[in-house]
Rosetta silent file (secondary structure, phi, psi, omega in degrees, C-alpha in Angstrom):
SEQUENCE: XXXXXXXXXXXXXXXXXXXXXXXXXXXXXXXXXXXXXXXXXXXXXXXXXXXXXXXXXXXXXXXXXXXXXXXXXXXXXXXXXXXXXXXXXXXXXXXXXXXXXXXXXXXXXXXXXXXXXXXXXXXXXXXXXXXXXXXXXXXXXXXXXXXXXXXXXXXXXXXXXXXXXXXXXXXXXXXXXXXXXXXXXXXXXXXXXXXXXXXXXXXXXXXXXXXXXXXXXXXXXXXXXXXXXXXXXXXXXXXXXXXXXXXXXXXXXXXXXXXXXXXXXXXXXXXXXXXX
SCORE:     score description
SCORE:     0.000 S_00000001
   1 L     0.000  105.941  162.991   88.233   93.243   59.758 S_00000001
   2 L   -60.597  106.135  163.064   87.077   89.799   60.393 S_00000001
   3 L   -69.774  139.080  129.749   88.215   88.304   63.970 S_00000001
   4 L    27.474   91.941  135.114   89.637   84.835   64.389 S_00000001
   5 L   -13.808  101.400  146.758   86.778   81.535   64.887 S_00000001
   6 L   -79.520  150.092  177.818   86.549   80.695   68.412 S_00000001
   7 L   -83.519  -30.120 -142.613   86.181   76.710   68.788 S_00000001
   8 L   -84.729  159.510  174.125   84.061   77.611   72.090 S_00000001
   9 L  -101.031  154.393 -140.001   80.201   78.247   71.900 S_00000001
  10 L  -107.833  156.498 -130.043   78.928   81.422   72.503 S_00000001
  11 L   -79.308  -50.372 -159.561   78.158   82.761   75.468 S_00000001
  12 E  -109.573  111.182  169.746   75.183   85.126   74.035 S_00000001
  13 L   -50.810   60.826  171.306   72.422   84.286   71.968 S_00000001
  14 L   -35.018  -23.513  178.335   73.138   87.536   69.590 S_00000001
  15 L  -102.758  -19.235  167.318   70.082   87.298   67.195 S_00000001
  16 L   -99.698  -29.529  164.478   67.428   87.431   69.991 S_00000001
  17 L   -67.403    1.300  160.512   69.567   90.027   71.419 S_00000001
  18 H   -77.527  -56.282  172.924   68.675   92.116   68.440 S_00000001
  19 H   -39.393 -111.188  176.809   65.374   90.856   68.420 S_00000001
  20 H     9.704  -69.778 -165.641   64.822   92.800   72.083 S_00000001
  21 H   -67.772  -17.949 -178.656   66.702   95.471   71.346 S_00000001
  22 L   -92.308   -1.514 -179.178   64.561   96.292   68.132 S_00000001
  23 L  -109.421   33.892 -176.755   61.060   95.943   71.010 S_00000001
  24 L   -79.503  119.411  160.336   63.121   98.792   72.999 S_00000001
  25 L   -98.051   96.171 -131.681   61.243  101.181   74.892 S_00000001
  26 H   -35.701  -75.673 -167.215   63.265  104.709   74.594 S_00000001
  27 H   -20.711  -36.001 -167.608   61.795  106.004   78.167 S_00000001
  28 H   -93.147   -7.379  151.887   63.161  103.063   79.623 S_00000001
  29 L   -39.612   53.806 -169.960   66.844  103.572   78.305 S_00000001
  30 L   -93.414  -26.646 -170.083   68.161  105.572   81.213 S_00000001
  31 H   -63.174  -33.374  177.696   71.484  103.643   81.744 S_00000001
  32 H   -67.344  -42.046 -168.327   72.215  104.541   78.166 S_00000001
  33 H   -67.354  -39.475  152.886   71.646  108.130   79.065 S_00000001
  34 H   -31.667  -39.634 -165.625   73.853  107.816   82.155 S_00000001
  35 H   -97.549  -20.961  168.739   76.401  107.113   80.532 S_00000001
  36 H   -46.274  -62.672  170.551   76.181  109.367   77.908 S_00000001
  37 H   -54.552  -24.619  173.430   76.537  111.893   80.751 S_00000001
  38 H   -66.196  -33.892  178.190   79.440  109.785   82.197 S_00000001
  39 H   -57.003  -67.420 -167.600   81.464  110.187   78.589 S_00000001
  40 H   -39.249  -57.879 -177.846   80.934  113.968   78.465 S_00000001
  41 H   -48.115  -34.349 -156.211   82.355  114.032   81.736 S_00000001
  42 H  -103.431  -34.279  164.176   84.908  112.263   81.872 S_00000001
  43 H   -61.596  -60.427 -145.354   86.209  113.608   78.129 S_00000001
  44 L   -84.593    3.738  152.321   86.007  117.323   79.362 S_00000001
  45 L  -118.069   -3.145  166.142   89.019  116.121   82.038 S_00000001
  46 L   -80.667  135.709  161.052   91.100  115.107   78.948 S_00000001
  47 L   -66.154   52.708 -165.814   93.271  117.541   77.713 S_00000001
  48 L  -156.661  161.026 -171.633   92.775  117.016   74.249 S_00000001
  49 L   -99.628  123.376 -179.839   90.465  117.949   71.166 S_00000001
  50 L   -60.341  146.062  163.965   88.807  115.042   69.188 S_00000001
  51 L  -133.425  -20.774  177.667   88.153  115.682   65.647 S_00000001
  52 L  -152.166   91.148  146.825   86.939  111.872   64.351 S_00000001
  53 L   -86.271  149.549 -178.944   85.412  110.145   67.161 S_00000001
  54 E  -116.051  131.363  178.600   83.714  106.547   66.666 S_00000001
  55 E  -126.747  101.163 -174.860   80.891  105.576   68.863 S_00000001
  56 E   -65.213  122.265  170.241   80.081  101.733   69.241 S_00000001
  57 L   168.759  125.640 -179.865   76.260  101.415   70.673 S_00000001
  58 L   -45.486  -26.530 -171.331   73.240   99.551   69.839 S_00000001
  59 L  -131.666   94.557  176.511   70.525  102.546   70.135 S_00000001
  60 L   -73.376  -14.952  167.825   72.623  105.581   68.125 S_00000001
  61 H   -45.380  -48.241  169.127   69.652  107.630   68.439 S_00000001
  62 H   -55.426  -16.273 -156.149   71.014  108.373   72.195 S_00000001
  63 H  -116.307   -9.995 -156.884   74.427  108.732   70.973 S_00000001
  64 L   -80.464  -20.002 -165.411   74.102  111.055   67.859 S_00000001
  65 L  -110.353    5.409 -171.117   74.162  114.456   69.417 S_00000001
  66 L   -61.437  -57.324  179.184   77.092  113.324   71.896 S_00000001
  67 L  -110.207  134.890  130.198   80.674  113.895   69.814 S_00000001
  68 L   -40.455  143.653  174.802   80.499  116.485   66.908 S_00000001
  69 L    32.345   40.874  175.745   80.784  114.702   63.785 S_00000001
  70 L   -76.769  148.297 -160.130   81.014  111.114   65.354 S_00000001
  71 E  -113.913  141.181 -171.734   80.814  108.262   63.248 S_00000001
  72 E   -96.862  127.224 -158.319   78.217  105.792   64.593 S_00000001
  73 E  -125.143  140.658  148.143   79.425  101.963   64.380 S_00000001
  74 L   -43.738  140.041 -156.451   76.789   99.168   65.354 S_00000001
  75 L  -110.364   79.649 -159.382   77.210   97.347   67.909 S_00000001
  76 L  -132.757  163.344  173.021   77.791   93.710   66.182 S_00000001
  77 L   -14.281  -75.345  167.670   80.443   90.798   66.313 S_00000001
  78 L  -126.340  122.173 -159.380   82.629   92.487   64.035 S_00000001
  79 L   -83.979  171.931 -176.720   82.572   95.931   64.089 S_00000001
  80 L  -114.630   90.818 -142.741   82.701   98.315   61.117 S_00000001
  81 L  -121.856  144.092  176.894   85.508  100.123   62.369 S_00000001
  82 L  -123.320  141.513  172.765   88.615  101.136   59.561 S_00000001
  83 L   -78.121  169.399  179.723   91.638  100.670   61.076 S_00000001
  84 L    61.512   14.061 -173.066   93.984  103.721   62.307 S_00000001
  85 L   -64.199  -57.178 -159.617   90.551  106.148   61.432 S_00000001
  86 E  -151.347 -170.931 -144.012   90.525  108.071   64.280 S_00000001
  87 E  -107.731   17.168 -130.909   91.801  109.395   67.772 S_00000001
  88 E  -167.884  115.534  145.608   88.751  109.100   69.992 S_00000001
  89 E  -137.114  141.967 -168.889   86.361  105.350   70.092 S_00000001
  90 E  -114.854   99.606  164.110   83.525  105.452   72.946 S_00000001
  91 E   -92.579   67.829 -148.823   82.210  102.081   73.199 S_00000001
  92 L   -66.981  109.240  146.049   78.842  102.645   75.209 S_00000001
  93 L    59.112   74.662  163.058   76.839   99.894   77.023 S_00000001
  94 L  -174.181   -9.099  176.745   77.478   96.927   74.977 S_00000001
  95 L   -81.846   32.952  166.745   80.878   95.213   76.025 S_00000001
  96 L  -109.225  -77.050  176.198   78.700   93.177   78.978 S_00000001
  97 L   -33.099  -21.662 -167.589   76.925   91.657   75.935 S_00000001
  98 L   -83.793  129.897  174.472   79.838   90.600   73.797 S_00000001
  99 L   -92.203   -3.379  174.727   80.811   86.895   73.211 S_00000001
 100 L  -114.639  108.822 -178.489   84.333   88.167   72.414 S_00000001
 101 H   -90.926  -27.634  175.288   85.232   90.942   74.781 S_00000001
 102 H  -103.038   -6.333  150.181   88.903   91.590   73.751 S_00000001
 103 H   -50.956  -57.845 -147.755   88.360   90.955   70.375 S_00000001
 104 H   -60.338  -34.054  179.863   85.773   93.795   70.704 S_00000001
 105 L   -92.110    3.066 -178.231   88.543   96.012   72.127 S_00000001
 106 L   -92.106  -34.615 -155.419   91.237   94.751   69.895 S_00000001
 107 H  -104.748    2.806  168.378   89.474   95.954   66.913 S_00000001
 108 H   -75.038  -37.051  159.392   88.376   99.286   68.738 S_00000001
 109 H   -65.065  -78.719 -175.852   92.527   99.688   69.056 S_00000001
 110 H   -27.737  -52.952  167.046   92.952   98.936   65.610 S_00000001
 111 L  -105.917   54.955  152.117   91.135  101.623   64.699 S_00000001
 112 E   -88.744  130.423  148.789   92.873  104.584   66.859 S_00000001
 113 E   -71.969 -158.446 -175.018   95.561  106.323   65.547 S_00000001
 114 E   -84.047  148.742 -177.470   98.608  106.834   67.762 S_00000001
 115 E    50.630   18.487 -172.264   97.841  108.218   71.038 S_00000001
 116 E   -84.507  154.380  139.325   93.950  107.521   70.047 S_00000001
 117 E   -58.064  138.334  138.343   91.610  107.188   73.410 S_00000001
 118 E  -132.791  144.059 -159.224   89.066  104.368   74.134 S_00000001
 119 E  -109.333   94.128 -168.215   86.725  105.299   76.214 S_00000001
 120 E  -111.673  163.695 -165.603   84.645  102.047   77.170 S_00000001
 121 E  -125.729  152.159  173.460   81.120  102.282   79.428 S_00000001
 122 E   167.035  149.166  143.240   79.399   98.499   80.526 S_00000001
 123 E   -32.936   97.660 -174.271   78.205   96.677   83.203 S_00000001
 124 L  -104.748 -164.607 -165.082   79.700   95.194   85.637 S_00000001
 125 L   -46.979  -29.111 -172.335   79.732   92.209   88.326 S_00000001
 126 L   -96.038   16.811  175.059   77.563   94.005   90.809 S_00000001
 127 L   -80.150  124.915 -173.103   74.706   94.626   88.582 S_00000001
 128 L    43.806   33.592 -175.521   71.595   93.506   89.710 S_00000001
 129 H   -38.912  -55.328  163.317   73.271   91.742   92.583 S_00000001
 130 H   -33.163  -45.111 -162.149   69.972   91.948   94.456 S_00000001
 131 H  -103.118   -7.902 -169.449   67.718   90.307   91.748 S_00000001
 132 H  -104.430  -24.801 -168.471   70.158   87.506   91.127 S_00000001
 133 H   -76.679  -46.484 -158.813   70.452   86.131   95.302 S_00000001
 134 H   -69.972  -40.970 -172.817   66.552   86.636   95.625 S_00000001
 135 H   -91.479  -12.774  153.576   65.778   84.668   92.073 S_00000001
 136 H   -38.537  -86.448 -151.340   68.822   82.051   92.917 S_00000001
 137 H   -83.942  -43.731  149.546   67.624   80.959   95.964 S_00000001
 138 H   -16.154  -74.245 -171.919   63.663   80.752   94.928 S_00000001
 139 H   -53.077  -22.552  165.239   64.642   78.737   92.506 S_00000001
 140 H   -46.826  -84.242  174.998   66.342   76.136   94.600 S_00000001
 141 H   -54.219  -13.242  177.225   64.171   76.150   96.995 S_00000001
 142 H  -122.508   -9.581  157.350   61.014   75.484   94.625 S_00000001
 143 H  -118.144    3.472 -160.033   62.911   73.519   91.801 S_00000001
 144 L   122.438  -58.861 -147.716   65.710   71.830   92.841 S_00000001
 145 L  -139.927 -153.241  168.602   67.760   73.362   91.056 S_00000001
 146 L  -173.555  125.038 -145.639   69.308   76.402   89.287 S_00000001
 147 L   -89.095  156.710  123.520   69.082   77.701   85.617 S_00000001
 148 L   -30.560  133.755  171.016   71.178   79.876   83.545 S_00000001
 149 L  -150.342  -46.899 -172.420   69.079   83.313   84.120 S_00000001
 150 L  -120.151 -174.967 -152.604   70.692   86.171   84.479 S_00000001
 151 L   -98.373  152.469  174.834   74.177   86.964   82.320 S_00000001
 152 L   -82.221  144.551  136.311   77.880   86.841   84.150 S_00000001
 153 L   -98.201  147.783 -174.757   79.443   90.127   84.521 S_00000001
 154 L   -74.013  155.110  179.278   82.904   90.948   84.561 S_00000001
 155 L  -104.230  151.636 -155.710   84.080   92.202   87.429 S_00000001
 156 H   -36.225  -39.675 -173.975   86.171   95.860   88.060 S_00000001
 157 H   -71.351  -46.999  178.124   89.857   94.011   88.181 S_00000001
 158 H   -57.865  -54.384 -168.250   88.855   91.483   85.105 S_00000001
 159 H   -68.335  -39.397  162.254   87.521   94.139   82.942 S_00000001
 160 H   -45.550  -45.305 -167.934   90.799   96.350   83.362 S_00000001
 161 H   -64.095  -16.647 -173.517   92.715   94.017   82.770 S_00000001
 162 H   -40.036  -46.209 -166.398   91.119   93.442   79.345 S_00000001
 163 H   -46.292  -61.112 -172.108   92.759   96.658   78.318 S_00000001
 164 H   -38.636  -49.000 -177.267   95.911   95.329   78.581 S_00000001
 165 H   -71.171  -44.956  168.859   95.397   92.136   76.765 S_00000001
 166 L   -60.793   -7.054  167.633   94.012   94.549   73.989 S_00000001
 167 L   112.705  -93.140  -52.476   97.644   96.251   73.708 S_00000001
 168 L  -107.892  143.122 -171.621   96.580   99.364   75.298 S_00000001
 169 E   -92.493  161.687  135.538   98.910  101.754   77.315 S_00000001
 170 E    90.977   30.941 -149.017   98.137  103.764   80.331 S_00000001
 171 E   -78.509  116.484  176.448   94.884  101.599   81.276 S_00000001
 172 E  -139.331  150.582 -163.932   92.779  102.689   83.936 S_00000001
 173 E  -136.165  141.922  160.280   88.842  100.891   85.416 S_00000001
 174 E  -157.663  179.305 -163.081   86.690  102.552   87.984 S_00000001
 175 E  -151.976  147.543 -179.152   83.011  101.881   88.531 S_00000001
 176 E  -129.330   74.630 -168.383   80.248  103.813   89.157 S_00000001
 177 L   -42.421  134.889  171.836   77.563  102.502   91.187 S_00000001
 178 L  -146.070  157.721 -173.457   73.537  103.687   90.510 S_00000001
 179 E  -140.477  137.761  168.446   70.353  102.252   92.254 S_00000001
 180 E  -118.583  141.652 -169.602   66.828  102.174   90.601 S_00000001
 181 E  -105.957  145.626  166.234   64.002  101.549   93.333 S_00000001
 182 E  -146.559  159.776  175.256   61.041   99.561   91.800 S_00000001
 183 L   -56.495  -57.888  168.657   57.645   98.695   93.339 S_00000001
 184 L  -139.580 -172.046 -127.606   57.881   94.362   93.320 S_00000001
 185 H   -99.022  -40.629 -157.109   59.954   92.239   91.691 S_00000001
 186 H   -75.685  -18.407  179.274   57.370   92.475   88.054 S_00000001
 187 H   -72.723  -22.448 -165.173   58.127   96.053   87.851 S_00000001
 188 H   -73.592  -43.639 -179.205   62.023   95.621   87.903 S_00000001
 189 H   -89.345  -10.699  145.920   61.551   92.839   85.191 S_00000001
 190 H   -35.770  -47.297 -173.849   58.881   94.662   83.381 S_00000001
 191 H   -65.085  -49.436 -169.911   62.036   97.782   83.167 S_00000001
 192 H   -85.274   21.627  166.297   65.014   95.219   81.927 S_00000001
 193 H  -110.090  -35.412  167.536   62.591   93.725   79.117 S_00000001
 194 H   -42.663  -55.215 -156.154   61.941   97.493   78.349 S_00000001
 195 L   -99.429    2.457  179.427   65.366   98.564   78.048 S_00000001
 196 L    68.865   71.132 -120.123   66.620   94.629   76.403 S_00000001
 197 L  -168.013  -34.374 -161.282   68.137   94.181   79.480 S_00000001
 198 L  -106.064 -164.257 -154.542   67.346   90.542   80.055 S_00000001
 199 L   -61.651  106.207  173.308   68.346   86.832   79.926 S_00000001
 200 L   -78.958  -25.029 -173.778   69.982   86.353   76.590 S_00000001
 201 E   -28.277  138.705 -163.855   72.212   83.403   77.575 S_00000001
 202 L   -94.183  -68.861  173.030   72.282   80.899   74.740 S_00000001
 203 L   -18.648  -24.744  171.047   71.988   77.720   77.447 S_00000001
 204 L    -1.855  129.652  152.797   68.771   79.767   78.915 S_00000001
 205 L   -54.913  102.852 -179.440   65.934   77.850   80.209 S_00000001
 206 L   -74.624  -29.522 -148.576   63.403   77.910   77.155 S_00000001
 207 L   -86.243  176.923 -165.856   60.429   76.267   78.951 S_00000001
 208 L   -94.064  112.693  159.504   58.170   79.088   81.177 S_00000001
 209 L   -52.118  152.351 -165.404   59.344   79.656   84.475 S_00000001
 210 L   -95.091  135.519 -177.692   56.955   78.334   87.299 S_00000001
 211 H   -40.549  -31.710 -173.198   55.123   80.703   88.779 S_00000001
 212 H  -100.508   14.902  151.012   56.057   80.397   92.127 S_00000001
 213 H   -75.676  -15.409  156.818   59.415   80.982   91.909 S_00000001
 214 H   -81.858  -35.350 -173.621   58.796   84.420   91.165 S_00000001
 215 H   -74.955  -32.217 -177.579   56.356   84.784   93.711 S_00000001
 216 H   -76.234  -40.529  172.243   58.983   83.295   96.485 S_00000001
 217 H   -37.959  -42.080  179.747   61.441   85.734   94.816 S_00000001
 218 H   -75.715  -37.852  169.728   59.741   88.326   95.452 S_00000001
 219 H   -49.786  -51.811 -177.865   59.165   87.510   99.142 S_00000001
 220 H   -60.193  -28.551 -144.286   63.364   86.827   99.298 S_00000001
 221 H   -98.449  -53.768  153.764   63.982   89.909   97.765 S_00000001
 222 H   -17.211  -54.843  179.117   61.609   92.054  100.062 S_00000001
 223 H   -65.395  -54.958 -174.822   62.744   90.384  103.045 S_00000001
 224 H   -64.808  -51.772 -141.014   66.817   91.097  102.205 S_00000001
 225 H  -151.936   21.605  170.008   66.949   94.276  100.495 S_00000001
 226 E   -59.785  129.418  157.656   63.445   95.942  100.786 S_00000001
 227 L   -38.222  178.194  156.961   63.441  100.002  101.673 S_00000001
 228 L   -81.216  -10.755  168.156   62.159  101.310  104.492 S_00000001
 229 L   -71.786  -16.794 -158.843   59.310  102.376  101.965 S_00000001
 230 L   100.034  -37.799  164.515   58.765   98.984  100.954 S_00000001
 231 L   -31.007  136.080 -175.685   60.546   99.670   97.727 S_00000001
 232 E  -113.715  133.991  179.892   62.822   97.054   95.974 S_00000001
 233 E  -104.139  144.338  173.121   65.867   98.544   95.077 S_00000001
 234 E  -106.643  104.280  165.968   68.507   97.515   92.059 S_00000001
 235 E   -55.916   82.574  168.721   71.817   97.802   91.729 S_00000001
 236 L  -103.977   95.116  155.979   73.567   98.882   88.020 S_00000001
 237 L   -36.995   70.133 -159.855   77.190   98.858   88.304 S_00000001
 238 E  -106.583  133.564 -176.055   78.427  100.851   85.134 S_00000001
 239 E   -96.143  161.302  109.208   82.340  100.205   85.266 S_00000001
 240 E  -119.397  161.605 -158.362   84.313  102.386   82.830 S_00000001
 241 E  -116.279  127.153  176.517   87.528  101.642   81.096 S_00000001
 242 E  -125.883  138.904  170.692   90.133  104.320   79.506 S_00000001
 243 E  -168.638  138.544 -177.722   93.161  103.105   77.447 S_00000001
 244 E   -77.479  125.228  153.872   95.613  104.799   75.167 S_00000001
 245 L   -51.848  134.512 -174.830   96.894  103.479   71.510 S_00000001
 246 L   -74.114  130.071  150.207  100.744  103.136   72.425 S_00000001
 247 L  -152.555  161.170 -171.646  103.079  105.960   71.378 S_00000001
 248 L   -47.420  -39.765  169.723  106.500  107.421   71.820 S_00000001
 249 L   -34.620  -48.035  176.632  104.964  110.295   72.954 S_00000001
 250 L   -66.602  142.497  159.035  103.474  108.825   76.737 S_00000001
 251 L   -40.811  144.795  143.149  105.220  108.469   79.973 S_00000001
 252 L  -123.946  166.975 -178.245  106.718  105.730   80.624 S_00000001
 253 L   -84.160  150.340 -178.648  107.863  103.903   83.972 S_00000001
 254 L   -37.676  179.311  131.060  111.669  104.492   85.117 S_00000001
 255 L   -53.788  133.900  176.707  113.956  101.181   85.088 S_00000001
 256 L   -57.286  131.518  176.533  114.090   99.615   88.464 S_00000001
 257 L   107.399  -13.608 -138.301  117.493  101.174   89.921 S_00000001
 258 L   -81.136  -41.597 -176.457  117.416  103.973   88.035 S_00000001
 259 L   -37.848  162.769 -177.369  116.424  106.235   90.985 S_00000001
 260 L  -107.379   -3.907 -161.496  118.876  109.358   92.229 S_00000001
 261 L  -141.054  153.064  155.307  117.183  109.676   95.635 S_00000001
 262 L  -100.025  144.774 -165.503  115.565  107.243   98.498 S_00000001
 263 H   -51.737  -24.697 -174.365  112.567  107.493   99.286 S_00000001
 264 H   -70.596  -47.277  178.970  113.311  108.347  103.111 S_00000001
 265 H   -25.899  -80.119  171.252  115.372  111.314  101.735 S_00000001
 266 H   -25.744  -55.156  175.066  112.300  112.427   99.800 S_00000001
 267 L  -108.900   41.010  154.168  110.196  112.468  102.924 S_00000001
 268 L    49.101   49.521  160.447  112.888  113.754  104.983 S_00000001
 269 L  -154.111  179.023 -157.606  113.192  110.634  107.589 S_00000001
 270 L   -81.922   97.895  146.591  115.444  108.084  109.004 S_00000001
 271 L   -24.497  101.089  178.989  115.602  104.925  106.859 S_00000001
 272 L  -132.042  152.553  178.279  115.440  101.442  108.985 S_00000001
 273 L   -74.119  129.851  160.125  115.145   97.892  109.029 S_00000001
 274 L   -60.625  133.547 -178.893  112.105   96.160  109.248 S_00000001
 275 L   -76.338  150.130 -161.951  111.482   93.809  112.563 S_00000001
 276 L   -63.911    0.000    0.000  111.381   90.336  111.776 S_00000001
C-alpha cells in the first residue's frame, strides 16, 4: 500500500539512514535488545495467543527469535505489510526515525485484523536530554549560533495521541526511562554512530564541526550532569504505545447520564456543594 505525497520536505535523510544502519555494530545495539525484553513483557500481561505476528525493525537479526513464526517487515517508508494479515504488529525502535509517523501506524492498523494489537517501542523527547543542553550551548557560545544536530523527539502525550489519529481503540503510552554512563563526551558519540544512532536530519550541518565545540561540550556536560565517578551519563527514553484494531467486541464508555448511582452513594458519603 502506497501512502499519500506529502507537499512538506522530509524531516529524515532516509538513504544515509540506511547507509549507518548497514556500518552497525551488533554489540552496540542494546536499546534494540531492551526492548525486545520490553515486548516479551509486556505481551505475557495480554490475555491472548498470537498466531501471525508482524515485526517492523531495521536489524531483524535481534527480532527473529522473539514471536514464533513472525513475519519480519523492513523498516522503510512504506511498509510491506498486507492488509487485515494478522492480529499482533510490534513495531520496534524505528517510529523516532519516520518522516511520516501516522502514516507508519496507519498502515500497521491496516494490517490487523479485528481486535489485532500494535505494540509500538521508540524514543522519546527525553532521549539524550543531557547531550543535547551540553552540545546546544557549546555551540552558541563558540559559533554564534545553533545547527540542526540532534533529531526532535516526540514527546509521551504527542506520541499517544498518534494512536488515535491512526483509528486505534483503547490507546495507551508510558515510557520507560534507561541511563548509559560513558567515559567523555567521544565515547557516548563513538556508541550512537555504533548503534546508527546519530544526526540524520536532512537540513544537518554538512561542513565538519569545529573542534572546540566539542571540547567546550564536554566541559558543559561534565560540569551539569557528571557522576560522582566522573562518568557522563545518558538518558534513552524508550516510550511504548499499545492500541487495539476497533471491534464490537471491546468495552466501550457509558453515555454521559446513563449512570444508576452517584458517586457519593458509591463511596458511602454526604454529597455537597462546592465553596465558591
Amino acid at each position: 500500500m502506497k501512502m499519500p505525497a506529502s507537499n512538506a520536505p522530509p524531516l529524515f535523510d532516509r538513504a544515509t539512514l540506511r547507509h549507518r544502519r548497514a556500518r552497525v555494530q551488533d554489540e552496540a545495539l542494546f536499546l534494540h535488545r531492551a526492548a525486545v525484553d520490553e515486548v516479551q513483557d509486556r505481551l505475557g500481561m495480554v490475555n491472548r495467543t498470537f498466531t501471525a505476528p508482524a515485526i517492523v525493525t531495521p536489524f531483524a537479526h535481534i527480532w527473529q527469535d522473539t514471536l514464533t513464526g513472525a513475519t519480519l517487515v523492513a523498516d522503510e517508508e512504506t511498509l510491506a505489510l498486507t492488509p487485515g494479515t494478522h492480529d499482533l504488529v510490534v513495531h520496534a525502535m524505528a517510529l523516532h526515525w519516520a518522516n511520516d509517523p501516522v502514516g507508519q501506524l496507519i498502515q500497521c492498523h491496516r494490517a490487523l485484523r479485528p481486535d489485532g494489537l500494535l505494540l509500538t517501542v521508540c524514543l522519546g523527547g527525553e532521549t539524550l536530554h543531557q547531550l543535547r543542553a551540553a552540545v546546544g550551548q557549546a555551540e552558541i557560545e563558540v559559533t554564534g549560533g545553533l545547527s540542526p544536530r540532534i533529531a526532535p523527539m516526540g514527546e509521551l502525550r504527542d506520541l499517544g495521541a498518534l494512536l488515535q489519529r491512526a483509528g486505534l481503540a483503547l490507546p495507551v503510552a508510558d515510557a520507560v526511562p534507561m541511563t548509559a554512563e560513558y567515559r567523555d563526551l567521544t565515547h557516548l558519540m563513538q556508541d550512537l554512530r555504533a548503534m546508527a544512532e546519530t544526526n540524520v536530519l536532512t537540513n544537518r550541518l554538512k561542513s565538519p564541526t569545529r573542534r572546540k565545540v566539542f571540547e567546550r561540550a564536554q566541559s558543559i556536560y561534565a560540569e551539569h550532569f557528571a557522576t560522582p565517578q566522573g562518568r557522563l551519563p545518558a538518558t534513552f527514553e524508550m516510550i511504548c504505545l499499545t492500541g487495539w484494531s476497533p471491534d464490537v467486541s471491546q468495552p466501550k464508555p457509558l453515555r454521559p447520564g446513563s449512570a444508576r448511582m452517584r458517586l457519593a452513594e458509591a463511596l458511602g458519603t454526604d454529597e455537597g456543594k462546592l465553596s465558591d
